Short mmCIF file of C-alpha atoms in Angstrom, two decimals:
data_model
loop_
_atom_site.label_atom_id
_atom_site.label_comp_id
_atom_site.label_asym_id
_atom_site.label_seq_id
_atom_site.Cartn_x
_atom_site.Cartn_y
_atom_site.Cartn_z
CA MET A 18 -4.81 6.41 -30.31
CA ALA A 19 -6.36 8.20 -33.18
CA ALA A 20 -9.23 10.00 -31.51
CA VAL A 21 -8.98 13.10 -33.65
CA MET A 22 -11.64 14.15 -36.12
CA ARG A 23 -9.20 15.08 -38.86
CA LEU A 24 -6.34 12.92 -40.04
CA VAL A 25 -2.91 14.49 -40.33
CA ASN A 26 -1.21 14.64 -43.71
CA ARG A 27 1.50 12.03 -43.25
CA SER A 28 3.66 13.39 -46.10
CA THR A 29 4.72 16.35 -43.95
CA LEU A 30 5.91 14.08 -41.15
CA THR A 31 7.36 10.93 -42.67
CA SER A 32 10.85 12.20 -43.44
CA ALA A 33 11.57 13.52 -39.96
CA MET A 34 9.81 10.87 -37.94
CA GLY A 35 12.50 8.20 -37.79
CA GLN A 36 15.41 10.42 -36.79
CA GLN A 37 13.40 12.52 -34.36
CA TYR A 38 12.14 9.63 -32.27
CA LEU A 39 15.14 7.32 -32.16
CA ALA A 40 16.29 9.50 -29.27
CA PHE A 41 13.32 8.34 -27.20
CA SER A 42 15.04 5.01 -26.54
CA SER A 43 17.61 6.73 -24.35
CA ALA A 44 15.99 10.04 -23.43
CA ALA A 45 13.88 9.06 -20.44
CA LYS A 46 15.28 8.04 -17.09
CA VAL A 47 13.72 5.06 -15.38
CA GLN A 48 12.73 6.38 -11.95
CA ALA A 49 12.71 4.38 -8.72
CA ALA A 50 9.01 3.58 -9.12
CA GLY A 51 9.56 2.33 -12.66
CA VAL A 52 10.45 -1.10 -13.97
CA ARG A 53 11.59 -3.53 -11.31
CA ALA A 54 11.54 -7.29 -11.65
CA GLY A 55 9.17 -8.96 -9.26
CA GLN A 56 6.79 -6.04 -8.78
CA ALA A 57 3.22 -7.05 -8.00
CA LEU A 58 0.90 -7.39 -10.99
CA PRO A 59 -2.89 -7.04 -10.99
CA GLU A 60 -4.87 -10.25 -10.66
CA LYS A 61 -7.30 -9.12 -13.36
CA VAL A 62 -7.08 -6.68 -16.28
CA LYS A 63 -9.95 -5.05 -18.13
CA ILE A 64 -9.38 -5.03 -21.88
CA VAL A 65 -10.99 -2.14 -23.77
CA GLU A 66 -11.34 -3.25 -27.38
CA VAL A 67 -11.05 -0.25 -29.73
CA GLY A 68 -10.86 -2.04 -33.08
CA PRO A 69 -14.36 -1.29 -34.41
CA ARG A 70 -13.83 2.45 -33.89
CA ASP A 71 -10.16 3.42 -33.56
CA GLY A 72 -9.07 0.50 -35.67
CA LEU A 73 -11.40 0.98 -38.60
CA GLN A 74 -11.71 4.77 -38.77
CA ASN A 75 -8.53 5.21 -40.84
CA GLU A 76 -9.55 2.62 -43.45
CA LYS A 77 -9.87 4.29 -46.85
CA THR A 78 -12.27 1.67 -48.20
CA ILE A 79 -15.65 1.82 -46.48
CA VAL A 80 -16.25 -1.34 -44.49
CA PRO A 81 -19.82 -2.69 -44.96
CA THR A 82 -22.07 -1.96 -42.00
CA GLU A 83 -23.03 -5.62 -41.67
CA SER A 84 -19.33 -6.53 -41.37
CA LYS A 85 -18.85 -4.01 -38.57
CA ILE A 86 -21.87 -5.39 -36.75
CA HIS A 87 -20.68 -8.98 -37.18
CA LEU A 88 -17.21 -8.04 -35.93
CA ILE A 89 -18.63 -6.44 -32.78
CA ASP A 90 -20.88 -9.46 -32.17
CA MET A 91 -17.90 -11.81 -32.51
CA LEU A 92 -15.88 -9.67 -30.11
CA SER A 93 -18.78 -9.76 -27.66
CA ALA A 94 -18.83 -13.55 -27.86
CA SER A 95 -15.11 -13.69 -27.03
CA GLY A 96 -15.69 -12.35 -23.52
CA LEU A 97 -14.33 -8.82 -23.96
CA PRO A 98 -15.93 -6.56 -21.32
CA VAL A 99 -15.70 -3.28 -23.27
CA ILE A 100 -15.98 -2.78 -27.04
CA GLU A 101 -15.76 0.73 -28.45
CA ALA A 102 -18.35 0.49 -31.19
CA THR A 103 -18.23 3.63 -33.30
CA SER A 104 -17.83 7.39 -33.33
CA PHE A 105 -20.54 10.04 -33.55
CA VAL A 106 -18.53 12.54 -35.55
CA SER A 107 -19.38 14.29 -38.79
CA PRO A 108 -19.08 11.96 -41.82
CA LYS A 109 -17.28 14.87 -43.47
CA TRP A 110 -14.29 14.27 -41.20
CA VAL A 111 -14.55 10.50 -40.72
CA PRO A 112 -16.53 8.91 -43.59
CA GLN A 113 -15.91 5.42 -42.19
CA MET A 114 -18.13 6.22 -39.20
CA ALA A 115 -21.09 7.54 -41.21
CA ASP A 116 -23.13 4.43 -40.35
CA GLN A 117 -22.86 4.95 -36.58
CA VAL A 118 -26.62 4.77 -35.97
CA GLU A 119 -27.01 1.59 -38.02
CA VAL A 120 -24.12 -0.03 -36.16
CA MET A 121 -25.46 0.88 -32.71
CA THR A 122 -28.96 -0.33 -33.49
CA GLY A 123 -27.76 -3.46 -35.31
CA ILE A 124 -25.39 -5.05 -32.78
CA SER A 125 -26.52 -7.77 -30.40
CA ARG A 126 -25.71 -6.40 -26.98
CA LYS A 127 -24.42 -8.97 -24.56
CA PRO A 128 -25.35 -8.46 -20.89
CA GLY A 129 -22.39 -7.16 -18.92
CA VAL A 130 -20.59 -5.77 -21.96
CA SER A 131 -20.19 -2.01 -22.47
CA TYR A 132 -20.31 -0.47 -25.95
CA PRO A 133 -18.98 3.10 -25.59
CA VAL A 134 -18.84 5.53 -28.50
CA LEU A 135 -16.76 8.64 -29.17
CA THR A 136 -18.70 11.92 -28.94
CA PRO A 137 -16.65 15.07 -29.65
CA ASN A 138 -19.49 17.54 -29.05
CA LEU A 139 -23.02 17.93 -27.71
CA LYS A 140 -24.61 17.16 -31.08
CA GLY A 141 -22.70 13.90 -31.25
CA PHE A 142 -23.61 13.06 -27.66
CA GLN A 143 -27.31 13.63 -28.27
CA ALA A 144 -27.24 11.49 -31.43
CA ALA A 145 -25.37 8.74 -29.60
CA VAL A 146 -27.85 8.59 -26.73
CA LYS A 147 -30.74 8.57 -29.19
CA ALA A 148 -29.11 5.58 -30.92
CA GLY A 149 -28.89 3.72 -27.63
CA ALA A 150 -25.39 4.53 -26.37
CA SER A 151 -25.06 4.04 -22.62
CA GLU A 152 -21.45 5.22 -22.36
CA VAL A 153 -19.45 7.82 -24.29
CA ALA A 154 -15.87 9.03 -24.61
CA ILE A 155 -14.28 12.44 -25.15
CA PHE A 156 -10.68 13.27 -26.02
CA GLY A 157 -8.02 15.84 -25.40
CA ALA A 158 -4.35 16.10 -26.33
CA ALA A 159 -1.24 16.78 -24.30
CA SER A 160 0.31 18.64 -27.23
CA GLU A 161 -0.73 22.19 -28.16
CA LEU A 162 0.35 21.87 -31.79
CA PHE A 163 -1.40 18.54 -32.20
CA SER A 164 -4.61 20.04 -30.80
CA LYS A 165 -4.42 23.16 -32.97
CA LYS A 166 -3.65 21.28 -36.18
CA ASN A 167 -6.35 18.66 -35.65
CA ILE A 168 -9.29 20.45 -34.01
CA ASN A 169 -8.20 24.05 -34.52
CA CYS A 170 -8.07 25.08 -30.88
CA SER A 171 -5.75 25.02 -27.89
CA VAL A 172 -5.71 22.21 -25.36
CA ASP A 173 -7.57 24.30 -22.78
CA GLU A 174 -10.12 25.44 -25.37
CA SER A 175 -10.76 21.84 -26.40
CA LEU A 176 -11.44 20.89 -22.79
CA GLN A 177 -13.83 23.82 -22.38
CA ARG A 178 -15.81 22.54 -25.37
CA PHE A 179 -16.54 19.35 -23.48
CA ASP A 180 -18.25 21.14 -20.60
CA GLU A 181 -21.67 20.90 -22.23
CA VAL A 182 -21.11 17.23 -23.08
CA MET A 183 -20.18 16.50 -19.48
CA LYS A 184 -23.20 18.39 -18.16
CA ALA A 185 -25.57 16.56 -20.52
CA ALA A 186 -24.00 13.21 -19.66
CA LYS A 187 -24.36 13.85 -15.95
CA GLU A 188 -28.03 14.75 -16.35
CA ALA A 189 -28.63 11.61 -18.42
CA GLY A 190 -26.62 9.37 -16.10
CA VAL A 191 -24.23 8.41 -18.90
CA PRO A 192 -20.65 7.62 -17.83
CA VAL A 193 -17.87 9.38 -19.73
CA ARG A 194 -14.38 8.10 -20.46
CA GLY A 195 -11.58 10.53 -21.31
CA TYR A 196 -8.75 10.06 -23.78
CA VAL A 197 -5.44 11.93 -23.76
CA SER A 198 -3.48 11.79 -27.02
CA CYS A 199 0.30 12.20 -27.49
CA VAL A 200 1.22 11.32 -23.92
CA VAL A 201 4.84 10.55 -24.75
CA GLY A 202 5.54 12.18 -28.11
CA CYS A 203 3.92 14.42 -30.72
CA PRO A 204 4.55 14.42 -34.48
CA TYR A 205 4.95 18.22 -34.31
CA GLU A 206 6.46 18.98 -30.91
CA GLY A 207 8.60 15.90 -30.35
CA LYS A 208 8.88 14.80 -26.73
CA VAL A 209 5.89 15.78 -24.60
CA ALA A 210 6.58 16.77 -20.99
CA PRO A 211 4.94 14.40 -18.48
CA GLU A 212 3.64 17.43 -16.58
CA LYS A 213 1.56 18.44 -19.62
CA VAL A 214 -0.01 15.00 -19.72
CA ALA A 215 -0.74 15.16 -16.01
CA HIS A 216 -2.43 18.55 -16.45
CA VAL A 217 -4.81 17.33 -19.15
CA ALA A 218 -5.55 14.06 -17.35
CA LYS A 219 -6.32 15.94 -14.15
CA ARG A 220 -8.68 18.31 -15.99
CA LEU A 221 -10.60 15.44 -17.59
CA TYR A 222 -10.83 13.60 -14.29
CA SER A 223 -12.01 16.70 -12.42
CA MET A 224 -14.62 17.30 -15.13
CA GLY A 225 -16.16 13.94 -14.26
CA CYS A 226 -14.52 11.35 -16.54
CA TYR A 227 -14.52 8.07 -14.60
CA GLU A 228 -11.48 6.74 -16.45
CA ILE A 229 -8.61 8.38 -18.32
CA SER A 230 -6.96 6.50 -21.18
CA LEU A 231 -3.38 7.63 -21.82
CA GLY A 232 -2.50 7.20 -25.47
CA ASP A 233 0.96 6.88 -26.99
CA THR A 234 -0.58 7.98 -30.26
CA ILE A 235 2.46 7.55 -32.47
CA GLY A 236 4.03 4.65 -30.61
CA VAL A 237 7.35 6.27 -29.71
CA GLY A 238 7.26 5.42 -26.01
CA THR A 239 9.68 3.08 -24.27
CA PRO A 240 9.46 1.53 -20.79
CA GLY A 241 11.54 4.45 -19.54
CA SER A 242 9.44 7.27 -20.99
CA MET A 243 6.21 5.42 -20.17
CA SER A 244 7.28 5.05 -16.54
CA GLU A 245 8.23 8.71 -16.32
CA MET A 246 4.88 9.82 -17.73
CA LEU A 247 2.81 7.48 -15.55
CA GLU A 248 4.57 8.66 -12.43
CA ALA A 249 3.64 12.27 -13.22
CA VAL A 250 0.02 11.46 -14.03
CA SER A 251 -0.49 9.20 -11.01
CA ARG A 252 0.40 12.12 -8.75
CA GLU A 253 -2.70 13.92 -10.07
CA VAL A 254 -5.14 11.10 -10.90
CA PRO A 255 -5.72 7.86 -8.95
CA VAL A 256 -4.05 4.89 -10.60
CA SER A 257 -7.38 3.05 -10.36
CA ALA A 258 -8.83 5.59 -12.81
CA LEU A 259 -6.07 5.24 -15.43
CA ALA A 260 -5.74 3.13 -18.56
CA VAL A 261 -3.04 2.85 -21.21
CA HIS A 262 -3.48 2.90 -24.97
CA CYS A 263 -0.24 1.88 -26.69
CA HIS A 264 0.64 1.86 -30.36
CA ASP A 265 3.31 -0.53 -31.57
CA THR A 266 5.08 1.61 -34.16
CA TYR A 267 8.52 0.96 -32.64
CA GLY A 268 7.68 -2.49 -31.27
CA GLN A 269 7.47 -1.24 -27.69
CA ALA A 270 3.76 -1.64 -26.93
CA LEU A 271 3.82 -4.87 -24.89
CA ALA A 272 6.85 -3.72 -22.91
CA ASN A 273 5.12 -0.42 -22.18
CA ILE A 274 1.94 -2.21 -21.10
CA LEU A 275 3.96 -4.42 -18.75
CA VAL A 276 5.46 -1.30 -17.17
CA ALA A 277 1.96 0.11 -16.67
CA LEU A 278 0.84 -3.14 -15.01
CA GLN A 279 3.86 -3.03 -12.69
CA MET A 280 2.85 0.50 -11.71
CA GLY A 281 -0.65 -0.60 -10.73
CA ILE A 282 -2.70 0.09 -13.87
CA SER A 283 -5.24 -2.63 -14.68
CA VAL A 284 -7.03 -1.29 -17.78
CA VAL A 285 -5.52 -1.73 -21.25
CA ASP A 286 -6.82 -0.53 -24.62
CA SER A 287 -6.04 -2.66 -27.68
CA SER A 288 -7.33 -3.44 -31.16
CA VAL A 289 -8.19 -6.84 -32.60
CA ALA A 290 -5.68 -7.90 -35.29
CA GLY A 291 -3.74 -4.70 -34.57
CA LEU A 292 -6.22 -2.69 -36.63
CA GLY A 293 -5.50 1.00 -36.95
CA GLY A 294 -2.40 2.21 -38.72
CA CYS A 295 -0.50 5.26 -37.56
CA PRO A 296 -1.32 8.15 -39.95
CA TYR A 297 1.89 9.97 -39.08
CA ALA A 298 4.50 7.64 -40.56
CA GLN A 299 4.39 5.68 -43.81
CA GLY A 300 4.38 1.96 -43.05
CA ALA A 301 4.26 2.35 -39.29
CA SER A 302 2.12 -0.12 -37.39
CA GLY A 303 -0.69 1.11 -35.20
CA ASN A 304 -2.62 -0.18 -32.20
CA VAL A 305 -1.23 -3.09 -30.24
CA ALA A 306 -3.11 -6.27 -31.15
CA THR A 307 -5.63 -7.48 -28.58
CA GLU A 308 -4.61 -11.09 -29.27
CA ASP A 309 -1.01 -10.30 -28.31
CA VAL A 310 -2.04 -8.45 -25.15
CA VAL A 311 -4.31 -11.27 -24.02
CA TYR A 312 -1.63 -13.88 -24.76
CA MET A 313 0.87 -11.95 -22.62
CA LEU A 314 -1.59 -11.38 -19.78
CA HIS A 315 -2.63 -15.03 -19.67
CA GLY A 316 1.05 -16.01 -19.66
CA LEU A 317 1.49 -13.80 -16.59
CA GLY A 318 -1.41 -15.54 -14.86
CA ILE A 319 -3.60 -12.43 -15.14
CA GLN A 320 -7.33 -12.95 -15.67
CA THR A 321 -9.06 -11.20 -18.59
CA GLY A 322 -12.25 -13.20 -19.11
CA VAL A 323 -11.36 -13.38 -22.81
CA ASP A 324 -11.42 -16.57 -24.88
CA LEU A 325 -8.29 -16.17 -27.02
CA SER A 326 -9.46 -18.65 -29.67
CA LYS A 327 -12.74 -16.78 -30.22
CA LEU A 328 -10.86 -13.49 -30.24
CA MET A 329 -8.57 -14.78 -33.00
CA ASP A 330 -11.62 -15.89 -34.97
CA ALA A 331 -12.88 -12.29 -34.83
CA GLY A 332 -9.49 -11.04 -35.99
CA ALA A 333 -9.41 -13.53 -38.85
CA PHE A 334 -12.90 -12.42 -39.92
CA ILE A 335 -12.10 -8.71 -40.13
CA CYS A 336 -8.80 -9.39 -41.87
CA ARG A 337 -10.60 -11.40 -44.54
CA THR A 338 -13.07 -8.53 -44.88
CA LEU A 339 -10.22 -6.05 -45.33
CA ASN A 340 -8.23 -8.49 -47.50
CA ARG A 341 -5.07 -8.19 -45.44
CA LYS A 342 -2.90 -10.14 -43.04
CA SER A 343 -3.31 -9.77 -39.31
CA ASN A 344 -0.84 -7.55 -37.46
CA SER A 345 -1.13 -9.83 -34.44
CA LYS A 346 2.02 -11.83 -33.84
CA VAL A 347 -0.04 -14.45 -32.01
CA ALA A 348 -2.39 -14.83 -34.97
CA GLN A 349 0.56 -15.08 -37.35
CA ALA A 350 2.29 -17.69 -35.19
CA THR A 351 -0.80 -19.85 -34.92
CA CYS A 352 -1.52 -19.58 -38.65
CA LYS A 353 -5.00 -18.10 -38.21
CA LEU A 354 -4.12 -15.89 -41.16
#
C-alpha cells in the first residue's frame, strides 16, 4: 500500500532489499491460530478496489482525466462494491492526483457503490467533501523510520494530526477508513514487530475508523508472518473491522490473503491489473491484481458480486491506456492482454 504523500528514493534501498527480506520466509512462526487446512472461510468477501488511486499514483506519465473516469465507471459496472477513486493531497507531492476534483465530479456513481478518497489532512478532507466524497481514508505507519522519512513526523505525531480530520468527519457524518502501512516489513527497519502494528491499528480504531486496512507495503510477508501479525492485531481490534492489503513483490499475496480469510477477515484490498509498482525495489511488482483475487475467491466458492469478465475488460482498458501488459496472471492466461 502506497498511501504516503512522498515517494521514497528507491536507489537507496534496491541493493539491500533482496538479501534483507529473504529471511522473512523462515523468520515467522506459524501459531496455532494460523494456517490450518479445512478452516472455515467467509461466505462473502468485500473487495476494495484501489487501482484508480493507489495503483495510478506512482505513474510517472500523467494519465488523462477522462481515462481515469472511464476506468472507474468500468469498475463500477463490474460489480465492485468499493472503488477508491483518488487522493486529495497536494499536487506537489502526488502530481498524478492533481485532477481529483474533476475525477470525483466526472464519474457516474452507481447506487450501492462507495467511492472513498484519501485525505491526509483537514484541508484535503474539506476539499473532498466539497467535491462530493461521502467516505474518506487516512493512513498511519507501523514503522517509525518509514513515518519520519515520508511525512516527517513520528507515528504518534501522525495519528495526532488526524484528530481534526476525524472530528470534522464525525460532524459531517462521513465514515473514515484507516490504513496501516508496513505491517510486516519496512524498507528501513526490516521486520516490524506485530505489537507495533496492533498499537497503530488500535489507535485508528479508537479514533473512530470503521475499518482498518493492514498493508504489507513492500510485499515481504509470508503466510507465517501474516498469521503472526493478524493474531496480534485481532487481540486489539475486532476481526470484523479488519482488512488486508497485500503486495505481490515476492509472489506471496494470494497465499497471505488466504491466511487472512482463514483467520476470519472478509475484506480484501486489490488493484485491477495489478496496478501500482513498489517504489522501494527496482522491478518489484506491486498490488495484488483484483482479477487474480476474484478468480481465487470464486474458486473457493466465496461470493464477491464481481463479474470477472467485466473486471478484466477494465484491466485491459487501463493497460492499453498505459501501454503495458497486465500484471494479472488471470488476464495473461486468458489472453485479455
